[in-house]
Coordinates of C-alpha atoms and ligand atoms in Angstrom, one line a residue:
X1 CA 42.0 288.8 42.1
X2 CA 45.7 289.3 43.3
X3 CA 46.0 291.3 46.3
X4 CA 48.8 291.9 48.4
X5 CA 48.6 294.0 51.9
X6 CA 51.5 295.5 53.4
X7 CA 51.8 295.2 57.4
X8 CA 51.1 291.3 58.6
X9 CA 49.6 293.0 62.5
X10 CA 46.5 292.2 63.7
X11 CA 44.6 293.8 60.5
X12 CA 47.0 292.8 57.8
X13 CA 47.5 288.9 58.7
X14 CA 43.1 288.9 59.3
X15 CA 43.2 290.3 56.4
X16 CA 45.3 288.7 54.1
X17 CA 44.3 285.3 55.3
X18 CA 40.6 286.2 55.4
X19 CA 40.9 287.4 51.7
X20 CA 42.9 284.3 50.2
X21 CA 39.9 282.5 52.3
X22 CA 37.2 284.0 49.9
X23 CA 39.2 283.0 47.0
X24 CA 41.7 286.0 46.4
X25 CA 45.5 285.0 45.5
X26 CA 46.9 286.8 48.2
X27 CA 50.3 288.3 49.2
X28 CA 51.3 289.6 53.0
X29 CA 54.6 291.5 53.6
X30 CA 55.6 292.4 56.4
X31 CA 59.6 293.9 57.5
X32 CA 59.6 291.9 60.3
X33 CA 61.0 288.4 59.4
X34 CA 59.9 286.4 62.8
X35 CA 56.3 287.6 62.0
X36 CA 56.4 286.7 58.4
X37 CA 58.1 282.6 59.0
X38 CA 55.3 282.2 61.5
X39 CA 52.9 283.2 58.9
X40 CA 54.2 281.1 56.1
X41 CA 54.2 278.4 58.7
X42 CA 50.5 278.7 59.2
X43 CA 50.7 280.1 62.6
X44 CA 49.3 283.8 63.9
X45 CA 51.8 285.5 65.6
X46 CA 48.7 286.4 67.9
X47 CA 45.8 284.6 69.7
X48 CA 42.8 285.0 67.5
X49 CA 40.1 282.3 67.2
X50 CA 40.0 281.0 64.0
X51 CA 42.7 282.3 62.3
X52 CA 45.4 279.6 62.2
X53 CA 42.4 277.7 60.9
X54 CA 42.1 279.9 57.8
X55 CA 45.8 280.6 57.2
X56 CA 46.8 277.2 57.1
X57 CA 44.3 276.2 54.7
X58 CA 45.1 279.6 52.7
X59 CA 48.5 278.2 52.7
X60 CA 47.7 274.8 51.5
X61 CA 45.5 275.8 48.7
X62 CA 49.0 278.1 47.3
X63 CA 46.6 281.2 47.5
X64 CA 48.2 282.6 50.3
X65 CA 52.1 283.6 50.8
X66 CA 54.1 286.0 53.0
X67 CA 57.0 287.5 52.4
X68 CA 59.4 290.6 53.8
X69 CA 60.5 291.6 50.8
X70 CA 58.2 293.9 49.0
X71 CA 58.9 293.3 45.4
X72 CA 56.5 290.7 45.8
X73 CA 53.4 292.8 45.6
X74 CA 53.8 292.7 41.7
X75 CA 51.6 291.0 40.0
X76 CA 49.0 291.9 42.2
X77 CA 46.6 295.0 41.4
X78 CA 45.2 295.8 44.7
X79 CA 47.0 296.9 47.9
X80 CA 45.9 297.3 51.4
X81 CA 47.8 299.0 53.3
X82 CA 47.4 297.1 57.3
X83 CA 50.2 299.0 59.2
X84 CA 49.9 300.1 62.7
X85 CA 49.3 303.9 63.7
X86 CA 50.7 304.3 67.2
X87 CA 50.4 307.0 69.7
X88 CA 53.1 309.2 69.0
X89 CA 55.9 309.4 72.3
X90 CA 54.9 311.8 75.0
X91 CA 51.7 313.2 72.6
X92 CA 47.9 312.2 71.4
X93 CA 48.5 312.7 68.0
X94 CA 49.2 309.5 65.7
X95 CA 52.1 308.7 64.3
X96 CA 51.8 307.2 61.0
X97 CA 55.0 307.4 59.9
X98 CA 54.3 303.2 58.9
X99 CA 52.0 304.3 56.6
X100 CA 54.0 306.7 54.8
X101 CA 56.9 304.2 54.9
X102 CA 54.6 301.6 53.2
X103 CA 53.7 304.0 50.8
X104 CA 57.1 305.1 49.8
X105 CA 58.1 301.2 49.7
X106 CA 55.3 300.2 47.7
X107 CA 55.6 303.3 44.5
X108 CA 58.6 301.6 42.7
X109 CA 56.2 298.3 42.6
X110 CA 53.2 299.7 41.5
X111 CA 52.3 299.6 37.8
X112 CA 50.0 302.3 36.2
X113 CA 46.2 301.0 36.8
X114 CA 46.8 299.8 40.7
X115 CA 44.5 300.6 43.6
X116 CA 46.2 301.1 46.5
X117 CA 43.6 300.6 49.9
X118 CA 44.0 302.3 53.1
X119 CA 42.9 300.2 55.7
X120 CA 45.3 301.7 58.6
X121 CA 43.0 303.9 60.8
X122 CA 44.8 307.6 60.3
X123 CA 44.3 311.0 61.1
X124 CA 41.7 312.8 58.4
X125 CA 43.5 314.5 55.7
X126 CA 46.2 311.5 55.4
X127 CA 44.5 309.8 52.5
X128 CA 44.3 312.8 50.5
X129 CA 48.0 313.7 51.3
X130 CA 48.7 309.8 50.0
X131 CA 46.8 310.3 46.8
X132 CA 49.1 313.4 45.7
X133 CA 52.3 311.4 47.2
X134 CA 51.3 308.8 44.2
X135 CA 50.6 311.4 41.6
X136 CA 53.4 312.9 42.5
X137 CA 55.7 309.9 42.0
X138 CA 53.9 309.5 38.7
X139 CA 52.5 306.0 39.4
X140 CA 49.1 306.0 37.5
X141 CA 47.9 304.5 40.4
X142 CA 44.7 305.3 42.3
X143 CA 44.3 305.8 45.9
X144 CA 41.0 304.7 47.9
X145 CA 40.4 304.4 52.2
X146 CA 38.4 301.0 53.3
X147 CA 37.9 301.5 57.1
X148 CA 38.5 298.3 59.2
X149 CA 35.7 297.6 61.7
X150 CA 37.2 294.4 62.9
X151 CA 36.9 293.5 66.8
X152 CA 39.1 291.2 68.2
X153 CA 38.4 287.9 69.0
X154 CA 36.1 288.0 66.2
X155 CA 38.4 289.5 63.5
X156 CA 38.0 286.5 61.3
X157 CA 34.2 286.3 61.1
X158 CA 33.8 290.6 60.9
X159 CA 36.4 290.5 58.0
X160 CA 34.9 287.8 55.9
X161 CA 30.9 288.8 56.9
X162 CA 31.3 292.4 57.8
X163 CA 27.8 294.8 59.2
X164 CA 29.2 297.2 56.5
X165 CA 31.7 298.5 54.1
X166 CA 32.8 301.8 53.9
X167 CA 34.5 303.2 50.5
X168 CA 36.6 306.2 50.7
X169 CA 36.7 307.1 46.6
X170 CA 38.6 309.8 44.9
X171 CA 36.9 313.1 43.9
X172 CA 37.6 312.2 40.0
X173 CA 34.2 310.9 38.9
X174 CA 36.3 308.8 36.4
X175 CA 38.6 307.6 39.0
X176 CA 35.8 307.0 41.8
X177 CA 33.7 304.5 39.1
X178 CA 37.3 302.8 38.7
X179 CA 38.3 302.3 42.1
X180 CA 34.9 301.4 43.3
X181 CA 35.2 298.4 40.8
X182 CA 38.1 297.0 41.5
X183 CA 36.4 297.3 45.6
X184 CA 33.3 295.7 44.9
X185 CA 35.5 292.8 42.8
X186 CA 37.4 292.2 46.5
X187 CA 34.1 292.1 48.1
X188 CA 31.8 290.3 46.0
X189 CA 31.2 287.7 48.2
X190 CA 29.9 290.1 51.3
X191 CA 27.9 292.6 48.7
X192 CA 26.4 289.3 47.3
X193 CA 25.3 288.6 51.0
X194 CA 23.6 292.2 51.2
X195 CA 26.5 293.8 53.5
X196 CA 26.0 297.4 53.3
X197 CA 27.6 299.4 51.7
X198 CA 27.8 303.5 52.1
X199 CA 30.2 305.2 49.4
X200 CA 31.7 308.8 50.3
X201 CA 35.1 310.6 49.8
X202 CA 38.4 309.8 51.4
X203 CA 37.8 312.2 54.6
X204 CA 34.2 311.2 55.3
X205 CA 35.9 307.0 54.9
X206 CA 38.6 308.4 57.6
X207 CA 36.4 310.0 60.0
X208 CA 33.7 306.9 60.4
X209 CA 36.3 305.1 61.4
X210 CA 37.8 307.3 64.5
X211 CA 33.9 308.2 64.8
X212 CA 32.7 304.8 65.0
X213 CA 35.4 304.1 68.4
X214 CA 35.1 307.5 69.7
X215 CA 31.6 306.7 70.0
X216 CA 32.2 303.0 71.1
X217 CA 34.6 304.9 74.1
X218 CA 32.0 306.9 74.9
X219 CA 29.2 304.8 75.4
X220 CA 31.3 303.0 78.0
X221 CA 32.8 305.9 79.8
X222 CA 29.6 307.6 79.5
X223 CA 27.9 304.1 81.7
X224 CA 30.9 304.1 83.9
X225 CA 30.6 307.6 84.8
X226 CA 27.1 306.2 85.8
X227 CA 28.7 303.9 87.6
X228 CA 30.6 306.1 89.4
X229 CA 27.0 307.9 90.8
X230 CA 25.4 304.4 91.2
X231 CA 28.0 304.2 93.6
X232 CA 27.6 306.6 96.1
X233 CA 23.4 306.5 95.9
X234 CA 23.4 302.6 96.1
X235 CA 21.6 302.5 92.7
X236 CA 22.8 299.7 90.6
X237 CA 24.9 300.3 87.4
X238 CA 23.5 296.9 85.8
X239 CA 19.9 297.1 86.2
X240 CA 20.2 300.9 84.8
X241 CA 22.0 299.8 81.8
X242 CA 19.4 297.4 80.8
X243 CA 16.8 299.5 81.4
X244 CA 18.0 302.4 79.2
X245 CA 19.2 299.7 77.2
X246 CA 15.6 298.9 76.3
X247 CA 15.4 302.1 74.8
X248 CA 16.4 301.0 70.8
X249 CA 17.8 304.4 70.4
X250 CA 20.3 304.0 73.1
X251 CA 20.9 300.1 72.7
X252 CA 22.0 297.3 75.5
X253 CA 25.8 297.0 74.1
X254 CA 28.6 297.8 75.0
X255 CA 27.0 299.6 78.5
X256 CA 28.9 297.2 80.8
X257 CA 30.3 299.3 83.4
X258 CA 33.8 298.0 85.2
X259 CA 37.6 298.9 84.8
X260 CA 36.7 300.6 81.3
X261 CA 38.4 300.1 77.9
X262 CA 42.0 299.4 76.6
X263 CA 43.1 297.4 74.0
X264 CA 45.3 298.9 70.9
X265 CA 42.3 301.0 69.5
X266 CA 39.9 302.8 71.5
X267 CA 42.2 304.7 73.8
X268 CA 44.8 305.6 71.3
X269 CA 41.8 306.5 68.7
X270 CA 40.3 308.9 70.6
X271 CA 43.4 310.9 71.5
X272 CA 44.3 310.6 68.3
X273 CA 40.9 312.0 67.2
X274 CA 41.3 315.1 69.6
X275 CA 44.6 315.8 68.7
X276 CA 43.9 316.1 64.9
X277 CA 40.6 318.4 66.2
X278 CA 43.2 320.9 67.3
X279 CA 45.3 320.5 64.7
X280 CA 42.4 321.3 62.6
X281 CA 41.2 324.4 65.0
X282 CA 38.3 322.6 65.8
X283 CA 39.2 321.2 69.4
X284 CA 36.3 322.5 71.6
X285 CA 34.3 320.0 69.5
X286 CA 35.8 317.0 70.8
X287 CA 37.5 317.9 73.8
X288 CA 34.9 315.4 75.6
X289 CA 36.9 312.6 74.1
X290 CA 39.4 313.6 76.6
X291 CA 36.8 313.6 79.4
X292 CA 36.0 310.4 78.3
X293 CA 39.7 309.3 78.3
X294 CA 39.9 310.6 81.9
X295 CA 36.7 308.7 83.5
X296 CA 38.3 305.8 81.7
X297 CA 41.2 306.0 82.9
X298 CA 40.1 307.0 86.7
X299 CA 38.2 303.4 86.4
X300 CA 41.7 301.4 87.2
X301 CA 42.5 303.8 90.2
X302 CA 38.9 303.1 91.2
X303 CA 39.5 299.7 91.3
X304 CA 42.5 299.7 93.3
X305 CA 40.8 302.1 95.7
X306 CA 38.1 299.2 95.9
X307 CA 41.1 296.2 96.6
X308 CA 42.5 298.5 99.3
X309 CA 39.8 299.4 101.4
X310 CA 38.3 295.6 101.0
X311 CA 42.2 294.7 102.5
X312 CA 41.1 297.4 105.4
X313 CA 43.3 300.1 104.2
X314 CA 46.2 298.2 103.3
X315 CA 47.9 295.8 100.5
X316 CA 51.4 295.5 101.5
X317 CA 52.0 291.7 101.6
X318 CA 48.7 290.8 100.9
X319 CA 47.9 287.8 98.8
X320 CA 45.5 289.5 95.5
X321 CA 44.9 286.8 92.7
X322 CA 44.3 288.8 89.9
X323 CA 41.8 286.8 87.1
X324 CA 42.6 288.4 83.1
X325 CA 45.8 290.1 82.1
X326 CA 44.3 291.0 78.5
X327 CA 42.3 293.9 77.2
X328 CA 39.1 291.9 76.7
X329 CA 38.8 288.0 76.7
X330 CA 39.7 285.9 73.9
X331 CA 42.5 287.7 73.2
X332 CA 46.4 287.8 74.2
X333 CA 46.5 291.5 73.8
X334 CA 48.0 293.2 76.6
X335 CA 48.0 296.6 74.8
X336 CA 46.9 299.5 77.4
X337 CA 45.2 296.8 78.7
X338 CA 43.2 297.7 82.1
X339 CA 43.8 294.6 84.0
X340 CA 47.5 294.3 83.6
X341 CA 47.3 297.7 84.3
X342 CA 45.8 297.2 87.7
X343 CA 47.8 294.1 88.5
X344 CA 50.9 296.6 88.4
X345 CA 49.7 299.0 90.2
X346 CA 48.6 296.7 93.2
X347 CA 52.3 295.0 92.6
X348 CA 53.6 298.8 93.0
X349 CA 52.0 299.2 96.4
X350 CA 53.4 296.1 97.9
X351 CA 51.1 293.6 97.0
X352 CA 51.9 290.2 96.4
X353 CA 50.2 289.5 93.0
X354 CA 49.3 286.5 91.6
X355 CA 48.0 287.0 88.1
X356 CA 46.5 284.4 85.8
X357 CA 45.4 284.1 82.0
X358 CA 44.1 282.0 79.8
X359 CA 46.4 283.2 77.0
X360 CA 48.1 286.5 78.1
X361 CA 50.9 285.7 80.4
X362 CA 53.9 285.2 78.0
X363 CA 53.0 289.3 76.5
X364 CA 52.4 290.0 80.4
X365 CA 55.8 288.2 81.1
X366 CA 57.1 290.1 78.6
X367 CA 56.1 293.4 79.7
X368 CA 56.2 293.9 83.4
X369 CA 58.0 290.7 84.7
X370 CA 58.1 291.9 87.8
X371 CA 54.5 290.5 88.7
X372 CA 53.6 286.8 89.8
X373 CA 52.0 284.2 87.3
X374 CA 50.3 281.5 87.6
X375 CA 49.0 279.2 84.3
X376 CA 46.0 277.7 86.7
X377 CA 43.5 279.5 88.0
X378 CA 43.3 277.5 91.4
X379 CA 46.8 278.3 91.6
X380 CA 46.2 282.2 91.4
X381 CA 43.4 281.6 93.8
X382 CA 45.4 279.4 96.6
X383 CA 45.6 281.3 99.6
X384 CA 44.6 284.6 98.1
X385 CA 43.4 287.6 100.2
X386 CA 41.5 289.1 98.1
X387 CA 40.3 288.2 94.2
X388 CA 40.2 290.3 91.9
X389 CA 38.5 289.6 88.6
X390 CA 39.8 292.0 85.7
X391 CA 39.2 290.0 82.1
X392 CA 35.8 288.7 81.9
X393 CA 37.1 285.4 80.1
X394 CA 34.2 282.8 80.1
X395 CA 36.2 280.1 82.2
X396 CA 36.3 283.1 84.8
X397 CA 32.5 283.8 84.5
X398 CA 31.7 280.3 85.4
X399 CA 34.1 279.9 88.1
X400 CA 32.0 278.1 91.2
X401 CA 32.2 280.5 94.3
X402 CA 31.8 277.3 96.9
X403 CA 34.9 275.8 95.0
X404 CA 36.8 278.8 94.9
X405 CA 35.9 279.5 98.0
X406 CA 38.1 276.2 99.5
X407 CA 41.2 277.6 97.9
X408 CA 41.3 281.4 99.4
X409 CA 41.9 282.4 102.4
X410 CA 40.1 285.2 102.2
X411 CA 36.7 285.4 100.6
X412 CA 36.3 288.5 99.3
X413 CA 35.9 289.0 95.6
X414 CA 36.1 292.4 93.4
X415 CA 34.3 292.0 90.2
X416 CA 35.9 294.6 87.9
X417 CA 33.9 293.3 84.6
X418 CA 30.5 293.2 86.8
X419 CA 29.8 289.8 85.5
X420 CA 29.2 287.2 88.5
X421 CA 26.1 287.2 90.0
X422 CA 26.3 288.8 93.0
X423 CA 23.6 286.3 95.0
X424 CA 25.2 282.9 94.3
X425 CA 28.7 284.2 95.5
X426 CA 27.4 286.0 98.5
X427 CA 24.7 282.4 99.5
X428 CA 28.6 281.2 99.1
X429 CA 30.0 283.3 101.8
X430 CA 32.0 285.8 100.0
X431 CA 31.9 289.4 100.6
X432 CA 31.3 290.3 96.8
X433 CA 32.0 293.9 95.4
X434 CA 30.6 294.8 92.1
X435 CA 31.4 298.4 90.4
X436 CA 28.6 300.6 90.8
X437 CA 26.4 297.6 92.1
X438 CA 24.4 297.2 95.0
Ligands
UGA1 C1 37.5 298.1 68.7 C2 36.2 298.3 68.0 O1 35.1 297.7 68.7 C3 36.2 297.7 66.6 O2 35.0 298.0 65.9 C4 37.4 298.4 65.9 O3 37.5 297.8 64.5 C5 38.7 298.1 66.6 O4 38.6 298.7 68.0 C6 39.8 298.8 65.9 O5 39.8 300.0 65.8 O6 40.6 298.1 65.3 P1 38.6 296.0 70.0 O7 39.7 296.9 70.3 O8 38.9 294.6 69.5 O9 37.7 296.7 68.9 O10 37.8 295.8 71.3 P2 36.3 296.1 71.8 O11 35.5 294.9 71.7 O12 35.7 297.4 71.2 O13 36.6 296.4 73.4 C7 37.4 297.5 73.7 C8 37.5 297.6 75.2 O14 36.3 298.1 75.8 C9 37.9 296.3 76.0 O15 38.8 296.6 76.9 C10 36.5 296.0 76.6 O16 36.7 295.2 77.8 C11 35.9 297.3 76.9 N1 34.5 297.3 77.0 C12 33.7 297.0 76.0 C13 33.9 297.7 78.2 O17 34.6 298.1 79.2 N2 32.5 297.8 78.3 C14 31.7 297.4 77.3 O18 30.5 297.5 77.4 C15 32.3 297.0 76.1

């Protein structure tokens, strides 16, 4: 098939390259031009594992091509729409003013017959607003929502072998049977595989998706908050997870308690979420999603609360090597990202921090260039006061306390991602802090 998708971020250039990968001809636009020449040169304009594998050989086989302007989409009869959907300035709500611009850019292209894909996650009631913008314009072109469940550091293999798809049809029996074709043409290769697939309306396709993180954001606010009363009982956050985790109905994942969640979904989805529930008149019913925002957020003062009383009350001038700038490991996304976020705020009380990444310090750079860097760990950890692990990157979970342990000059570890084992460090001399551990 020929498909195009408009907005080359995270979703769109997964996406595009992902698709061209199963076979589709495939074209990305995007209005930024430096995004778009790294593209067509093979290279993401973001640390994902895997993908410069699949783009270049998308590019090779002449069934993948970029470009800023957006007359290229014709030809292609499928369009995804991949933009971003920001918090709004100084408010919770989304703004999706990129989706309505991609929209508007896309109706002079679109011939009479076209499905256009919604892949963006928006507030309910946007698709439906979408379809009548196309009716309006007179386009003859149909209007579905295809929820993106993508994680990162994984995107490629959850876009080309998803755990489901989601279909958000029109009401139009006629219409539905139509645009639930041309979907199950796109994904042939995953419904051939037995992926699921649930079919509903374009609201019910919108809300799984903000339901789907809500829930994700709870579930780890909900074992932090647990965290929190491990902490002053001397119960242990870790060995409670896995036992409730036992328990199939509550599940083992995603029930690692630390420094909580960022990342460019999960915080901005659920305010998002809350603020369309008001908009809607319904925001008792999900005002725990801002509960849930706070114990998330309290999780990053926690830790700093932890770094200063292990410095006995003090941080000013103190050496703190701070292990993971990004928002989860194997990826460069500093987005809301808690452990950049800590590694400020112990810079803004006088610390001297050291931070270290396996592939977030140019975005950190970029961002708050105020703080120290250092490209080697043992660097970070030379002479350090205090440690303080943030990202739980793999090279970091196998770091060897008795080495580490020649470099500080301190040893006294906080272990924000409760993911070292507490007994080798400590047989290793360290004074190791866990979050809601014994
Ligand atoms: C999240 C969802 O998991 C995806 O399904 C969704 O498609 C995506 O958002 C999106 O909306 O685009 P992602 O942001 O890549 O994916 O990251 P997650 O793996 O969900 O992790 C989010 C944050 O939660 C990270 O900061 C991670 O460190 C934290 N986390 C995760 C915990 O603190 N504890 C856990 O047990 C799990």
């Amino acid at each position: 098939m020929r498909l195009s998708v408009i907005g080359c971020g995270y979703l769109g250039a997964v996406h595009a390259a992902s698709m061209a990968e199963l076979g589709h001809e495939v074209v990305g636009v995007d209005v930024d031009a430096a995004k778009i020449a790294a593209l067509s040169a093979g290279r993401a304009p973001f640390f994902e594992p895997e993908l410069d594998g699949i783009l270049a050989r998308a590019i090779e086989s002449g069934r993948l091509t970029f470009s800023t302007d957006v007359a290229a989409v014709r030809g292609a009869s499928v369009h995804f729409i991949a933009v971003g959907t920001p918090q709004r300035r100084g408010e919770n709500a989304a703004d999706v003013s990129y989706v309505d611009a991609a929209i508007e850019s896309l109706i002079p292209h679109l011939s009479a017959g076209d499905l256009v894909v919604g892949k963006s996650t928006v507030p309910v009631g946007t698709a439906q607003r979408l379809a009548t913008r196309l009716d309006d314009a007179g386009t003859g072109a149909l209007l579905a929502w295809n929820p993106e469940f993508l994680r990162e550091g994984f995107a490629v293999e959850d876009t080309i072998h998803p755990d489901r798809l989601v279909y958000g049809l029109p009401d139009d029996a006629a219409d539905a049977a139509t645009a639930k074709a041309r979907l199950d043409e796109v994904y042939a290769a995953a419904l051939a595989a037995d992926t699921p697939l649930v079919v509903g309306d374009h609201a019910t396709a919108e809300l799984v998706k903000v339901a789907a993180n809500a829930f994700l954001a709870t579930k780890i606010s909900f074992i932090n908050a647990m965290a929190d009363i491990a902490e002053v009982t001397g119960a242990d956050v870790t060995t409670l997870a896995d036992a409730i985790g036992f328990d199939q109905r509550i599940g083992r994942r995603f029930l690692n308690a630390g420094i909580g969640f960022g990342g460019g979904c999960l915080p901005k989805d659920i305010r998002a979420f809350s603020a369309r529930a008001e908009e809607l008149g319904r925001g008792e019913s999900l005002r725990f999603l801002l509960e849930v925002d706070a114990i998330n957020m309290r999780r990053r003062e926690r830790m700093v609360e932890m770094v200063v009383e292990a410095l006995g009350g003090n941080v000013y001038k103190k050496k703190v090597a701070v292990l993971g700038l990004a928002f989860k490991p194997d990826s460069d996304d500093v987005r809301d990202s808690p452990a950049l976020d800590v590694a400020v705020r112990l810079n803004g009380l006088g610390a001297h921090v050291i931070a270290t990444d396996p592939a977030a310090i140019p975005n950190s750079l970029r961002l708050q260039p105020q703080l120290g860097f250092a490209t080697d760990t043992n660097d970070a950890l030379h002479g350090a006061d205090v440690v303080v692990l943030v990202t739980e990157w793999k090279e970091y979970r196998e770091l060897d306390p008795v080495a580490a342990g020649a470099l500080v000059r301190e040893k006294v570890i906080i272990d924000g991602r409760n993911i070292l084992d507490p007994t080798s460090w400590r047989d290793a001399g360290w004074n190791y802090r866990g979050m809601g551990r014994r």
